[in-house]
Coordinates of N, CA, C and O and ligand atoms in Angstrom, one line a residue:
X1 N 42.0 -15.7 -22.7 CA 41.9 -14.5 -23.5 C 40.7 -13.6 -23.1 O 39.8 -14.4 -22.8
X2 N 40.5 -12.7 -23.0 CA 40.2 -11.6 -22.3 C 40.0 -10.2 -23.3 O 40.9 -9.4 -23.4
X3 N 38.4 -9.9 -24.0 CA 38.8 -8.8 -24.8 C 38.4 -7.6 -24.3 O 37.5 -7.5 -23.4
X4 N 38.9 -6.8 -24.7 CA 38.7 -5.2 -24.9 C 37.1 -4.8 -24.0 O 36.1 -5.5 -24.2
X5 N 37.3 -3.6 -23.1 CA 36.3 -3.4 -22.5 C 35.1 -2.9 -23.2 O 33.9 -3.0 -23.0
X6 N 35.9 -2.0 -24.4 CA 35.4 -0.6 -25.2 C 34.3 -1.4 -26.1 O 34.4 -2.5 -26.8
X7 N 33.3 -0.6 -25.9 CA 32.4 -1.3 -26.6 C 32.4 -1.3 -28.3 O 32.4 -0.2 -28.9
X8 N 32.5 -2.5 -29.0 CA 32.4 -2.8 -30.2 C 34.2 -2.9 -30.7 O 34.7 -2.9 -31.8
X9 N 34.9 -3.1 -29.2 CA 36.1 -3.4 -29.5 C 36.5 -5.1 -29.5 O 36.2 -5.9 -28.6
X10 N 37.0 -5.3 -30.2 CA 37.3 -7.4 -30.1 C 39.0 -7.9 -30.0 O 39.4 -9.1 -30.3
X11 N 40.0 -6.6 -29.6 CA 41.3 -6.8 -29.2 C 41.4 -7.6 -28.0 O 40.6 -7.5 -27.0
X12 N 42.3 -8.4 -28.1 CA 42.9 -8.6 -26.7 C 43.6 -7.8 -25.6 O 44.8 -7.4 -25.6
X13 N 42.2 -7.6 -24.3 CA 42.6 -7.1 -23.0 C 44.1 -7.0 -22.3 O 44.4 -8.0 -21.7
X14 N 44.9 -6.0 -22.2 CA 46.4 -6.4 -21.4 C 46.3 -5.9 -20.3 O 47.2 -6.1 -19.5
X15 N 45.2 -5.0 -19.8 CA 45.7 -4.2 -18.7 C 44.3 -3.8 -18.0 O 43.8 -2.9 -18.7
X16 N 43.6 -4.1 -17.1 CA 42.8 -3.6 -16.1 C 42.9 -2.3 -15.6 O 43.9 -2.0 -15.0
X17 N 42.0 -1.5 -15.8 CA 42.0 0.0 -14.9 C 40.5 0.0 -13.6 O 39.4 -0.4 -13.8
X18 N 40.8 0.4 -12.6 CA 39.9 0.2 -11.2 C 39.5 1.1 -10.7 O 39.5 0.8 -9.5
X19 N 39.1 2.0 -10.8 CA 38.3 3.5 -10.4 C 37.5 3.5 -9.2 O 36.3 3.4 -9.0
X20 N 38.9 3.8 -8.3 CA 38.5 4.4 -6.9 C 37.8 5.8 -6.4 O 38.3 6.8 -6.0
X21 N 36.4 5.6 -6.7 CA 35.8 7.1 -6.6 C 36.2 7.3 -5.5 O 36.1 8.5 -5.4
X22 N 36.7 6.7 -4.1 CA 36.3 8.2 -3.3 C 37.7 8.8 -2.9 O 37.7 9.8 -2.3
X23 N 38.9 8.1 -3.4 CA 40.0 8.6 -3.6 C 40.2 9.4 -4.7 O 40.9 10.4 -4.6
X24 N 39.5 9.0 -5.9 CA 39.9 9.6 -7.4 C 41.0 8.8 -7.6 O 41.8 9.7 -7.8
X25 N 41.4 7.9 -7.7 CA 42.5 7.2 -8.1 C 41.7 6.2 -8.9 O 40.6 5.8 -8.8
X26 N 42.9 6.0 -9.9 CA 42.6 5.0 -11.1 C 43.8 3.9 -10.8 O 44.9 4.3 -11.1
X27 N 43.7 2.9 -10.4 CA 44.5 1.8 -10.4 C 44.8 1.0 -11.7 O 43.8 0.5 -12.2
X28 N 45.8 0.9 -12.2 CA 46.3 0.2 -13.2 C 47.0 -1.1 -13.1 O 48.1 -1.1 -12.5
X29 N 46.4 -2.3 -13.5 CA 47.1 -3.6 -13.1 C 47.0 -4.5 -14.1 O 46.3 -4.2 -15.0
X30 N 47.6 -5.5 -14.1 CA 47.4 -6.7 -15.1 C 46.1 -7.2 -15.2 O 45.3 -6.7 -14.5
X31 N 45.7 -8.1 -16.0 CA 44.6 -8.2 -15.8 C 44.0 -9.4 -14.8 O 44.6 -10.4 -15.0
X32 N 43.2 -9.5 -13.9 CA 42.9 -10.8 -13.5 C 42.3 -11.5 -13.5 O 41.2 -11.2 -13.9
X33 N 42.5 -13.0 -13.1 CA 41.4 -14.1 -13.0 C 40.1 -14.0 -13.0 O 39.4 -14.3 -13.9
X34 N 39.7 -13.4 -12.0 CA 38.3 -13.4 -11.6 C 38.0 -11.9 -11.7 O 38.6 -11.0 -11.0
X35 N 36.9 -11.6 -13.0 CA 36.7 -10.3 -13.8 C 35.9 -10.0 -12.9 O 35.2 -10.9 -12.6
X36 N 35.5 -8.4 -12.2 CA 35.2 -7.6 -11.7 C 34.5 -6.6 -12.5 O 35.0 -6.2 -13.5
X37 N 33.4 -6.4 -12.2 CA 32.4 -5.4 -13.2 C 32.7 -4.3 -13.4 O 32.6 -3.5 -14.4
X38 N 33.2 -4.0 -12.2 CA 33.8 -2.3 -11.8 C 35.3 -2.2 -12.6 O 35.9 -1.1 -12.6
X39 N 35.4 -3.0 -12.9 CA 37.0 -3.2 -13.6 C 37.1 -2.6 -15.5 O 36.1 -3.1 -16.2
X40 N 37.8 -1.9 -16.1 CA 37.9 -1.9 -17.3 C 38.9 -2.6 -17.7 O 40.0 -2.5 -17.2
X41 N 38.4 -3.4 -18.6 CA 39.9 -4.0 -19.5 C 40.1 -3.4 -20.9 O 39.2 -3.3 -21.7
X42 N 41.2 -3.2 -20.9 CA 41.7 -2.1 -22.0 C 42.6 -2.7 -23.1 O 43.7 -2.6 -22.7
X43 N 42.3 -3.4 -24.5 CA 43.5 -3.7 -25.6 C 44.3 -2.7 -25.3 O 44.0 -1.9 -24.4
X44 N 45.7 -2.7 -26.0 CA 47.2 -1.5 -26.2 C 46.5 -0.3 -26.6 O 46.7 0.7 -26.0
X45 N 45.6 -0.5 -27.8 CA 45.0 0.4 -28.6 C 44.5 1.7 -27.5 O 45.1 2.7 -27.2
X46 N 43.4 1.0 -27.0 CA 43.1 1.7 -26.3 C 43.7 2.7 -24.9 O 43.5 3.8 -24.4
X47 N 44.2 1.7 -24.7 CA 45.1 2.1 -23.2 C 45.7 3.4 -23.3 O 45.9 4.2 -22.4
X48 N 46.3 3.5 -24.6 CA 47.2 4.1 -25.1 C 46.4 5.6 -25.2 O 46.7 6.8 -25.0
X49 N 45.4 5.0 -25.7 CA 44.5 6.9 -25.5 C 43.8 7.0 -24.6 O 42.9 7.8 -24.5
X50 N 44.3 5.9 -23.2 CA 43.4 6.3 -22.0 C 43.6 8.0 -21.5 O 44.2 8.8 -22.2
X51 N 43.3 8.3 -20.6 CA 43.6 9.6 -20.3 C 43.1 9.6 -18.8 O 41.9 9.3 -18.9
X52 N 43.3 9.7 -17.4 CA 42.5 9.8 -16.3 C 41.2 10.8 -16.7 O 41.4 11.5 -17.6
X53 N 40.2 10.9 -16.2 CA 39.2 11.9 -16.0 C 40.2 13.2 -15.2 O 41.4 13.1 -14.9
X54 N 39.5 14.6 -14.9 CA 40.1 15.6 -14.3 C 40.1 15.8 -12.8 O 39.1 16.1 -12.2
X55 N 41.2 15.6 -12.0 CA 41.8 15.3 -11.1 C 41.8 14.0 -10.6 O 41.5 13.8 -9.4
X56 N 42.0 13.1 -11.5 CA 42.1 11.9 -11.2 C 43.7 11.7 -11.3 O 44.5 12.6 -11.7
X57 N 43.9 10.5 -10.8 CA 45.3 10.2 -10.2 C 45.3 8.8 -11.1 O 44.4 8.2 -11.6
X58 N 46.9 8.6 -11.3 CA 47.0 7.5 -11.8 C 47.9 6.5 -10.9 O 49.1 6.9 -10.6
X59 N 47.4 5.0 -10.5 CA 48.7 4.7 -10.1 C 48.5 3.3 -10.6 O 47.6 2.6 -10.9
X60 N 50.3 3.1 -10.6 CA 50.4 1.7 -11.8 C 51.0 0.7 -10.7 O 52.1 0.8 -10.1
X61 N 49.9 -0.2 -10.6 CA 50.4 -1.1 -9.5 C 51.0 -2.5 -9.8 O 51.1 -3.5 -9.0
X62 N 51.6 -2.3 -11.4 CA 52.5 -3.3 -12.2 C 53.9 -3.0 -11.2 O 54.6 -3.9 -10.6
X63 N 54.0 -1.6 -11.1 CA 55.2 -1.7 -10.6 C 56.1 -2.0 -11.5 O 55.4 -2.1 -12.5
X64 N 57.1 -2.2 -11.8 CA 58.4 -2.0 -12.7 C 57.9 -1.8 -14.7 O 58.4 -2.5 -15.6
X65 N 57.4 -1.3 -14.8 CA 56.6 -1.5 -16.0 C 56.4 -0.1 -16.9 O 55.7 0.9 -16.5
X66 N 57.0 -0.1 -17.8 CA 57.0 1.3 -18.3 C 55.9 1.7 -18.7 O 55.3 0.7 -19.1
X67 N 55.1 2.8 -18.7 CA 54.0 3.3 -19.0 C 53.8 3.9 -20.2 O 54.4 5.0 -20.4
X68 N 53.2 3.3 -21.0 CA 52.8 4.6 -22.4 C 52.7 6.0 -22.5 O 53.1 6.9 -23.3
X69 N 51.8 5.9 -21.4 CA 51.6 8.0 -21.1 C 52.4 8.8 -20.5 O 52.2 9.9 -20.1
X70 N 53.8 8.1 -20.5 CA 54.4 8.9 -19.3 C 55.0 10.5 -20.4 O 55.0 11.6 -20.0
X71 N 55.2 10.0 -21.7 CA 55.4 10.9 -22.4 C 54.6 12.1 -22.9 O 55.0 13.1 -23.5
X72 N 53.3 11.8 -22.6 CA 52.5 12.2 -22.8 C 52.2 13.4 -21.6 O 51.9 14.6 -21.9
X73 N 52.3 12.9 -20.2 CA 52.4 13.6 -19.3 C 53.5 14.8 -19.5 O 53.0 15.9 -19.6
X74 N 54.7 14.8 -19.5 CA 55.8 15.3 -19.4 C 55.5 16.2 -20.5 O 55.9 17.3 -20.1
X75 N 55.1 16.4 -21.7 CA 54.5 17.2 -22.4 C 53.3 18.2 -22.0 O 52.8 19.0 -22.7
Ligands
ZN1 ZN1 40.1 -1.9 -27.4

């Protein structure tokens, strides 16, 4: 078990985000084994009000996996 990155958060982590500065890409993945400092781990709660920073890119490297924001985008 694995909790929440967000400080003073104590949910269980589902999803890793990876912030590729010199692409600007935000990678989105499961979470993994061996925790990475540069890695955010995100409860639903939060994920859900992730938002990329401004021109940042999102990519979901779950692959078949529906995304929360997609609705969000499309609006
Ligand atoms: Zn959280």
């Amino acid at each position: 078990m694995r909790s929440c990155t967000r400080s003073g958060c104590r949910e269980t982590a589902h999803i890793s985000l990876t912030f590729q500065y010199n692409t600007s890409v935000v990678w989105i993945n499961h979470i993994e084994e061996e925790r990475d400092l540069h890695v955010y781990e995100l409860c639903d709660k939060h994920w859900q009000r992730f938002a990329p920073p401004n021109g940042w890119t999102l990519d979901d490297r779950r692959r078949a996996e529906v995304l929360p924001f997609v609705h969000r985008l499309a609006g």
